[in-house]
Amino acid sequence: MAAYLQWRRFVFFDRETVKEPSGPDGAGAKPFALPPGIAVCDSGRGSLVFGDILGGIWFLHRSLQLSSFQAYKLRVTHLYQLKQHSILVSVGEDEEGINPLVKVWNLEKRDGGNPLCTRIFPAIPGNKPTVVSCLTVHENLNFMAIGFADGSVVLTKGDITRDRHSKTQILHEGSYPVTGLAFRQSGKTTHLFVVTTENIQSYMLTVKDYPHLELDTHGCGLRCSSLSDPSQDLQFIVAGNECVYLYQPDERGPCFAFEGQKLIVHWYRGYLIIVSKDRKTSPKSEFAGNEAQNSDKQVLNIYDLCNKFIAYSSIFDDIVDVLAEWGSLYVLTRDGKIHVLQEKDTQTKLEARNYMLFRKNLFEMAINLAKSHHLDSDGLSEIFRQYGDHLYNKGNHDGAIQQYIRTIGKLEPSYVIRKFLDAQRIHNLTAYLQMLHLQSLANADHTTLLLNCYTKLKDSSKLEEFIKTSESEVHFDVETAIKVLRQAGYYSHAVYLAEKHEHHEWYLKIQLEDIKNYQEALHYIGKLPFEQAESNMKRYGKILMHHVPNETTELLKILCTDYRPSGGNEGPGMLEGKKANSEEFIPVFANNARELKAFLEHMTEVQADSPQGVYDTLLELRLQNWAHEQDEQMKEKLHNEALTLLKSGRFKTVFDKALVLCQMHSFKDGVLYLYEQGKLFQQIMHYHMQNEQYKKVIEVCELYGDQEACLWEQALGYFARKEENCKEYIAAVLKHIENKNLMPPLLVVQTLAHNSTATLSVIKDYLVNKLQKQSRQIEQDEQRIQKYREETTRIRLEIEELKASPKIFQKTKCSICTSALELPSVHFLCGHSFHQHCFESYSESDSECPTCMPENRKVMDMIRAQEQKRDLHDQFQHQLKCSNDGFSVVADYFGRGVFNKLTLITDLPSGKTATTIEAGLQRELLIHTKRST
C-alpha cells in the first residue's frame, strides 16, 4: 500500500476556462456556458456528448458549436459514446414511472436531420422494472452490459445495433446496487468486471456458462471505477473512500491509500484522475456519492501510479464529470462552465520536474519520470550523469560508477575515467571499462587501461574471463590487448589471444623472444597457410635454425617442395600443395653449413628444376668441404661429388661463376672441365704451362689444335722460352707445324732463337724439308707460268684471227639432234650449229649458244661474285687473320680483281656498231679462257 501523502506534487497541466470565440468587434470573450439541466455526459469521435433532464442529447464540437436532438420525451439518464465507432448508446425515459429505454444511435446516418436510431429496447431485468445504474459497451459492438440498482446485470451478446442479431440475458443477480461495469479484452479473451457497493466480480464471457470469480468483498460508489490502459496492464480500478484498488481478472493487484470520499474516477493517458470531496467539507453518506450541495468544494487529483507522484491537483466547485477529448481534459461544473486541463509538453515538464528533483536529490524519481515520458537517450544520460556526480561528491563511488555506466554511449568516457584514475578507485574504473568493452564502444586506449587495471589488481580470473570470450563477443582491440599483456609479463595470456585471433606475428614474436619456446613456434608455423608460413620462415628462420636446426630444416624441405598445413587446416584451395622458392631460404642457414648442404641436396634430388642459386650454393659447399677435408678417402668422394655436380649441365648459364668458384678452391679438374666446356683451349694450355706439364701441353695441342691452330705456335714459343732441354717437345711441335704449314720458317727460327739450349740440329731436319718443299713448289710454279704464257699467246692469235679473217662454218650435224644440218640453220662463233627449229625449241636466248650457255653462265656468275666481293673488307681481313698462309689469301683476292676496277660488258641487242662485235669477241674470249683452264 502506497500512501499518497508521501508523493511529490507537480503542476504538469495548465488550467483554463473555456471561453466563447471573440466577436467581430474584438471584445473580450466571456466564459462558455452549457445549456442548463445537463445530467450525464461522455466524449468520443471528436465531440463532447451531453444528456439533459428534458430528454435532449447535445453535441459540443471543437469549434464550440452546439447541436442537439430530442432523444427521449422525459429525460436522459445514461450515455456511452464508443471510441472506435460512431455509435452512441443512451438510456432514458419516454414516460413516467420506472420504464428505462435503451436506444442505439448511428451518428453517421441521419433520419429527418437527427441521428438514426437503429435499435430500441426496454432495460428491464426479468419482469420487475428497476432503475439503471450504469452502462458499458464493448468496442467490437458484440457485447453490452447494463447494471441496475437491484443488483442485476443484463448482458446483450451479438450485434448490439440490431434486435434480431443479438441475445439478451441476465448475467448477474445480487442484493447490492451495481455501481460499475467494464469490459477487458486480452487477446481473444473477454472479461466483464462487475462492481457493486459491497463486492467485485469478474466474468469470463468467451467461455460457455460465463464462469465468474469474486475478486473482493468491498465495492465503491457510482462512477468510482474505471479500466486502465495497457501501461497498467488493463487493470480494473476501484476507488473506495480509504484506498484505490487495482484488479486483474483473476486476482487483486496493488493498492494505493488515497483517502477521501471519491466522487468520480477516470483513466487518461497513464494517469489516474480522481475527483473527491474536499476534506474541509463534511461528507455526505448517499449511495451515489455525487449528490453534493452547490456550496461543496471538490478536489481533482491526477496521479501517476508508475512513478508515484501527483501530476496535478486543483479545487473545483461541484464537478459534474471529467471528459477526455482533443488531447485534453475537460472538467464540467454544475454552473455550466467547462474548464480545460492541457498537459504541458514533455520538455517543459521534465525541466520543471528535474529542477525540483535535482535540487532535492531525488534522482531515482527523476529517472523514472523521464522513462515514463519516453525521454530520449540523451536526456536520460544527462540525468544519469548528474546522479553519478552527486553520488561521487558524496563519496559513494560504487553507486556513482553504476550511474556512469548507464551513460555509456552518450557521455564521453574520458569524463568518467579521469575521476577514477586514483589507485584506490581502480576497481570502479575496471567495472566501467568492462561495460564499455561489452558495448563495443572502447578504443585501443581503453583496452590498454582496462588490462593495466587487471594487472595492477592482479585479478587473473577477471583477466582470463575478459580475454577468453567467444569470437562473437570480442569487444576490444586484440592487438592492443596483446601488446599490453606482453608488456606486463602475461605471456601465456598474450599467446592465447594471438593464437585465437590469428595474430601470427605476435604469437611467434612472444614465443621466440619472450618464452623461448622454439619447438612450439616451429610447430605453429607448420599449421599456418602457405603464404604466412613462407613469410614467417623468412623472418624467424635464422633464430629457429640456430636453436632447432634439424626440425627447421625438415620444415623448409616441406615448404619448398609440397607444403600443406598440418593439423587439418587446409582450405578449399589447398588440395594441391604449394612450394616456395628454395633459393630465398639459403640465408636462413648462415653458420649451419651441414643443414644447408642437406637441404640443398634434398632440393636437387626431388626438384630438378630448382633455382640456379641452389646449385651454385651447393657447388660452393662441396668445394669448401673438399678443400678442407684431410681424409684422403673422404676427399676423393667429395671430389667426385663436386665434379658430378659440375657435369650435371646446370652451370651453362653461370659459367663464369662456377669457374671462379673452382679457381678459388684450386679445384683443378673442375677448372679444366669448365675450360673445355667453354672452348677456352688456350686457357687449358696456359694452365698446363703454369704447372710445367709439358706432355699435357702437347696433348692439348693435339686435341684442340685443329680447332685453334695458334695453340702450336704458342706451344713452340713456350718451349722456346724454357732454358731446360725441351728438344723432344720442340721437335714434336715443329713436326706438326711443318705438316700443317702453320708458320713461316723464318718465324720459327726467330722463335727458337730465344732458347739457349736449342741448337741448329733441332731444326735442321725442319729447315731441310721446308727448303725442299719450296724448291719443288718453285718448279711447279715455273711450269704453270710457261703453260699460261703459251695459252695466252694462242688465245691472242685466235682473237686476231676472228677480227681479221672470215669464220668458216663447216659443221654438218646439228649440235642438238646430231642430224644432218639443213637450211635454215643457225651458227655461232663458238663453232656450234643448229637447225633453226631445234635452236628455237631449246634456246632460252636468241643471242646465246644453247650448248655453251651453261658454261658461259658459270663464268658470268664467277665474274658477278668477284664484283660483289670487291668491297668485302671484313671478310678479307678475317680470312687473312685466320689463314695459315696470308700471302695466298692476298693473291686469291688479287686474282679476283678486288684490288682493281673491272668493267663488265654484256651483249647488246642486234643492229649495233662494231663496238658491239668487239664486246662479243671479248666475252667469247673470256668463255674460251675458262673452258681451256
Coordinates of C-alpha atoms in Angstrom, one line a residue, residues 153 279 442:
V153 CA -26.7 -7.1 -14.8
R279 CA -11.7 17.2 3.3
A442 CA 36.1 1.0 -26.3

